[in-house]
Coordinates of C-alpha atoms in Angstrom, one line a residue:
M147 CA 153.7 46.0 -53.7
N148 CA 150.9 43.5 -54.4
L149 CA 150.6 42.7 -50.6
H150 CA 151.4 39.0 -51.1
F151 CA 153.0 38.9 -47.7
H152 CA 152.9 35.1 -47.3
Y153 CA 155.2 34.6 -50.3
V154 CA 158.1 36.2 -48.3
E155 CA 158.3 33.1 -46.1
N156 CA 158.5 30.8 -49.2
L157 CA 161.2 33.1 -50.8
W158 CA 163.4 32.9 -47.7
Q159 CA 162.9 29.1 -47.4
T160 CA 163.9 28.7 -51.0
F161 CA 167.0 30.9 -50.8
W162 CA 168.5 29.7 -47.5
N163 CA 167.8 26.1 -48.3
S164 CA 169.8 26.0 -51.6
A165 CA 170.5 22.7 -53.3
P166 CA 173.7 20.9 -52.2
P167 CA 176.6 20.3 -54.7
S168 CA 176.7 17.2 -56.9
S169 CA 177.8 13.9 -55.3
D170 CA 181.3 14.0 -56.9
G171 CA 182.0 17.4 -55.3
S172 CA 182.2 19.2 -58.6
T173 CA 180.2 22.4 -59.4
T174 CA 179.0 23.0 -62.9
I175 CA 179.4 26.6 -64.1
S176 CA 176.5 27.5 -66.3
N177 CA 176.4 30.3 -68.8
S178 CA 172.9 31.2 -67.8
D179 CA 172.5 34.0 -65.3
D180 CA 169.3 32.4 -64.1
D181 CA 171.0 29.2 -63.3
L182 CA 173.8 31.0 -61.5
E183 CA 171.3 32.9 -59.4
R184 CA 169.3 29.7 -58.6
V185 CA 172.1 27.3 -57.6
I186 CA 174.3 28.3 -54.6
P187 CA 175.4 25.2 -52.7
R188 CA 174.6 25.5 -49.0
E189 CA 178.3 25.0 -48.0
K190 CA 179.4 27.9 -50.2
L191 CA 176.5 30.1 -49.0
V192 CA 177.5 29.4 -45.4
A193 CA 181.2 30.2 -46.2
L194 CA 180.2 33.5 -47.8
C195 CA 178.1 34.4 -44.7
K196 CA 181.1 33.8 -42.5
Y197 CA 183.3 36.3 -44.5
E198 CA 183.2 39.6 -42.6
P199 CA 183.1 42.0 -45.6
V200 CA 180.2 40.1 -47.0
R201 CA 178.4 40.3 -43.6
V202 CA 178.8 44.1 -43.6
W203 CA 177.6 44.4 -47.2
M204 CA 174.7 42.1 -46.5
R205 CA 173.6 44.1 -43.5
S206 CA 173.8 47.4 -45.5
C207 CA 171.8 45.9 -48.3
D208 CA 169.1 44.7 -45.9
H209 CA 168.8 48.2 -44.4
I210 CA 168.3 49.7 -47.9
L211 CA 165.8 46.9 -48.9
Y212 CA 163.7 47.1 -45.8
Q213 CA 163.6 50.9 -45.8
A214 CA 162.3 50.7 -49.4
L215 CA 159.6 48.3 -48.3
V216 CA 158.5 50.6 -45.4
E217 CA 158.2 53.5 -47.9
I218 CA 156.1 51.3 -50.2
L219 CA 153.7 50.0 -47.5
I220 CA 153.4 53.3 -45.5
P221 CA 154.5 56.2 -47.9
D222 CA 152.8 58.8 -45.6
V223 CA 152.4 58.0 -41.9
L224 CA 149.7 60.7 -41.6
R225 CA 147.6 59.7 -44.6
P226 CA 144.6 57.5 -43.8
V227 CA 145.2 53.7 -44.3
P228 CA 142.4 51.2 -44.5
S229 CA 142.1 49.2 -41.3
T230 CA 142.4 45.9 -43.2
L231 CA 145.7 46.9 -44.7
T232 CA 147.0 48.1 -41.3
Q233 CA 146.1 44.7 -39.7
A234 CA 147.7 42.9 -42.6
I235 CA 150.9 44.9 -42.2
R236 CA 151.0 44.3 -38.4
N237 CA 150.4 40.5 -38.9
F238 CA 153.3 40.5 -41.5
A239 CA 155.6 42.3 -39.0
K240 CA 154.7 39.8 -36.3
S241 CA 155.7 36.9 -38.5
L242 CA 158.9 38.1 -40.0
E243 CA 161.4 37.1 -37.3
G244 CA 160.0 33.6 -37.0
W245 CA 160.0 33.1 -40.7
L246 CA 163.6 34.1 -41.1
T247 CA 164.8 32.2 -38.1
T248 CA 163.1 29.0 -39.3
A249 CA 164.5 29.4 -42.8
M250 CA 168.1 29.8 -41.5
T251 CA 168.1 27.0 -38.9
S252 CA 171.2 25.3 -40.4
F253 CA 173.3 28.5 -40.5
P254 CA 175.7 29.7 -37.8
Q255 CA 174.0 31.6 -35.0
D256 CA 176.2 34.7 -35.4
V257 CA 175.0 35.0 -39.1
V258 CA 171.4 34.5 -38.1
R259 CA 171.7 37.2 -35.4
I260 CA 172.9 39.7 -38.0
K261 CA 170.0 39.0 -40.4
V262 CA 167.4 38.8 -37.6
A263 CA 168.5 42.1 -36.0
V264 CA 167.8 44.0 -39.2
V265 CA 164.5 42.3 -39.9
S266 CA 163.6 42.9 -36.2
A267 CA 164.2 46.7 -36.8
F268 CA 162.1 46.5 -39.9
A269 CA 159.2 44.8 -38.0
Q270 CA 159.4 47.3 -35.2
T271 CA 159.3 50.2 -37.7
L272 CA 156.2 48.8 -39.3
R273 CA 154.5 48.4 -35.9
R274 CA 155.4 52.0 -34.9
Y275 CA 154.3 53.6 -38.1
T276 CA 151.0 51.8 -38.2
S277 CA 150.4 52.8 -34.6
L278 CA 151.3 56.4 -35.5
N279 CA 149.0 56.3 -38.4
H280 CA 146.1 55.0 -36.2
L281 CA 146.8 57.9 -33.7
A282 CA 146.8 60.4 -36.6
Q283 CA 143.3 59.3 -37.8
A284 CA 141.9 59.5 -34.2
A285 CA 143.4 62.9 -33.7
R286 CA 141.9 64.3 -37.0
A287 CA 138.4 64.0 -35.4
V288 CA 139.5 66.0 -32.4
L289 CA 141.3 68.7 -34.4
Q290 CA 138.2 69.1 -36.6
N291 CA 135.8 69.6 -33.7
T292 CA 135.5 73.3 -32.9
S293 CA 133.9 72.9 -29.5
Q294 CA 136.7 70.5 -28.4
I295 CA 139.4 72.9 -29.7
N296 CA 137.8 75.8 -27.7
Q297 CA 137.7 73.6 -24.6
M298 CA 141.3 72.6 -25.0
L299 CA 142.3 76.2 -25.4
S300 CA 140.4 77.3 -22.3
D301 CA 142.0 74.5 -20.3
L302 CA 145.5 75.2 -21.6
N303 CA 145.2 78.9 -20.6
R304 CA 144.7 77.8 -17.0
V305 CA 147.9 75.7 -17.0
D306 CA 150.6 77.3 -14.8
F307 CA 153.4 77.4 -17.4
A308 CA 155.6 79.4 -15.1
N309 CA 155.6 76.5 -12.6
V310 CA 156.1 74.0 -15.4
Q311 CA 159.1 75.9 -16.6
E312 CA 160.5 76.2 -13.0
Q313 CA 160.3 72.5 -12.4
A314 CA 161.4 71.4 -15.8
S315 CA 164.4 73.8 -16.1
W316 CA 166.3 72.1 -13.4
V317 CA 166.0 68.8 -15.2
C318 CA 166.1 69.9 -18.8
Q319 CA 168.1 73.2 -18.6
C320 CA 166.3 74.6 -21.6
D321 CA 166.5 78.2 -22.7
E322 CA 163.4 79.9 -21.1
S323 CA 162.8 82.1 -24.2
V324 CA 162.6 79.0 -26.4
V325 CA 160.1 77.3 -24.1
Q326 CA 158.0 80.4 -24.0
R327 CA 158.0 80.8 -27.8
L328 CA 156.9 77.1 -28.2
E329 CA 154.1 77.6 -25.6
Q330 CA 152.8 80.7 -27.5
D331 CA 153.2 79.1 -30.9
F332 CA 151.3 76.0 -29.7
K333 CA 148.4 78.2 -28.4
V334 CA 148.2 80.2 -31.6
T335 CA 148.2 77.1 -33.7
L336 CA 145.5 75.6 -31.6
Q337 CA 143.5 78.8 -31.7
Q338 CA 143.6 78.8 -35.5
Q339 CA 142.0 75.4 -35.5
S340 CA 144.8 74.1 -37.7
S341 CA 144.5 70.8 -39.6
L342 CA 146.7 67.8 -38.8
D343 CA 148.9 68.6 -41.8
Q344 CA 149.4 72.1 -40.5
W345 CA 150.3 70.7 -37.0
A346 CA 152.8 68.4 -38.7
T347 CA 154.4 71.3 -40.4
W348 CA 154.7 73.1 -37.1
L349 CA 156.3 70.1 -35.4
D350 CA 158.7 69.8 -38.3
N351 CA 159.7 73.5 -37.9
V352 CA 160.2 73.0 -34.1
V353 CA 162.7 70.1 -34.8
S354 CA 164.5 72.3 -37.4
Q355 CA 164.8 75.2 -35.1
V356 CA 166.1 73.2 -32.1
L357 CA 168.6 71.1 -34.0
K358 CA 169.9 73.8 -36.4
P359 CA 172.8 74.7 -34.1
H360 CA 174.0 71.0 -34.3
Q361 CA 173.7 70.6 -38.0
G362 CA 176.8 69.0 -39.5
S363 CA 178.3 68.3 -36.0
P364 CA 179.2 64.7 -34.8
S365 CA 177.1 65.5 -31.7
F366 CA 173.9 65.8 -33.9
P367 CA 172.5 62.3 -32.9
K368 CA 173.1 63.0 -29.2
A369 CA 171.5 66.4 -29.5
A370 CA 168.5 64.9 -31.2
R371 CA 168.0 62.3 -28.5
Q372 CA 168.3 64.9 -25.8
F373 CA 165.6 67.0 -27.6
L374 CA 163.2 64.0 -27.5
L375 CA 163.8 63.6 -23.8
K376 CA 163.2 67.2 -23.1
W377 CA 160.1 67.4 -25.3
S378 CA 158.7 64.3 -23.5
F379 CA 159.4 65.8 -20.1
Y380 CA 157.8 69.1 -20.8
S381 CA 154.7 67.6 -22.3
S382 CA 154.4 65.2 -19.3
M383 CA 154.5 68.2 -17.0
V384 CA 151.7 70.0 -18.9
I385 CA 149.6 66.8 -18.9
R386 CA 150.2 66.5 -15.2
D387 CA 148.9 70.0 -14.6
L388 CA 145.8 69.3 -16.7
T389 CA 145.2 66.1 -14.7
L390 CA 145.4 67.9 -11.4
R391 CA 143.0 70.5 -12.6
S392 CA 140.5 67.8 -13.8
A393 CA 140.5 69.5 -17.2
A394 CA 137.4 68.7 -19.2
S395 CA 139.6 68.3 -22.4
F396 CA 142.1 65.9 -20.7
G397 CA 141.2 63.0 -23.0
S398 CA 141.7 65.2 -26.1
F399 CA 145.1 66.4 -24.8
H400 CA 146.2 62.9 -23.9
L401 CA 145.5 61.7 -27.5
I402 CA 147.2 64.8 -29.1
R403 CA 150.2 64.4 -26.8
L404 CA 150.6 60.7 -27.7
L405 CA 150.4 61.6 -31.4
Y406 CA 152.8 64.5 -31.2
D407 CA 155.4 62.5 -29.2
E408 CA 155.3 59.7 -31.7
Y409 CA 155.5 62.1 -34.7
M410 CA 158.4 63.9 -33.1
F411 CA 160.2 60.5 -32.7
Y412 CA 159.5 59.8 -36.4
L413 CA 160.9 63.3 -37.5
V414 CA 164.0 63.0 -35.3
E415 CA 164.9 59.5 -36.5
H416 CA 164.7 60.7 -40.1
R417 CA 166.8 63.8 -39.3
V418 CA 169.5 61.6 -37.7
A419 CA 169.4 59.2 -40.6
Q420 CA 169.9 62.2 -43.0
A421 CA 172.7 63.6 -40.9
T422 CA 174.6 60.3 -40.6
G423 CA 173.9 59.1 -44.2
E424 CA 172.1 56.0 -42.9
T425 CA 168.5 54.8 -43.4
P426 CA 166.1 55.3 -40.5
I427 CA 165.9 51.5 -40.1
A428 CA 169.8 51.5 -39.7
V429 CA 169.5 54.2 -37.1
M430 CA 166.9 52.3 -35.1
G431 CA 168.8 49.0 -35.6
E432 CA 171.8 50.4 -33.6
V433 CA 169.8 49.9 -30.4

């Protein structure tokens, strides 16, 4: 919370390099909770880490801890974050795997792999969210520019959506009425010169509508992944049409498309986490 990122390396080094037991092999049991926390002989720590129920528990605790840290560092992915903090978070994310691997050099590799896999998902989440935040701030400028919005709307009205639907339907097999409704909603939202927060609400509603039939079903995660693929394919087809027409607002559409794709990914991973009772980091850590 105080952004003292460099202390994390020291904390890991201290914990995973616990003091060895006394020379006669005995272990003194102290009545002090502080002493019990501080002294865990290395051989006993290694033995604990080899016990499968402890590994499962340890992994679950790490998912909860790192999810809490993400929410402390980036509580709102769309809210402006100072560039200095963004860079500090990215540098922190870049260092995490190396710090943990070095701290655990004397531990069995299968234990290290479990710990590093979760911290890797944590680092990747920080990188993705800071990138998403950067895109959001760049997109705000576009969405607040009336002339750019008007140009985007003009170019979008020239897109041959019938052709887009014809080509995409064979691959995606989406309901034509759903696609047409999303197209019209997108144009209306653009025409209203909506703010980024209003666009975020619209995207959230799209996810809710599409995934509602799968709510409570074991197939929910698969349906969510399929939706992301279809969303990406359709948006690629629209960008392709704009490119071939040399649309004046292509740069603005490209930026908006990148942001909306990233934000959709963010929304979907949180919906899957909610549906499965996991943290988003645990969902991403499955990969």
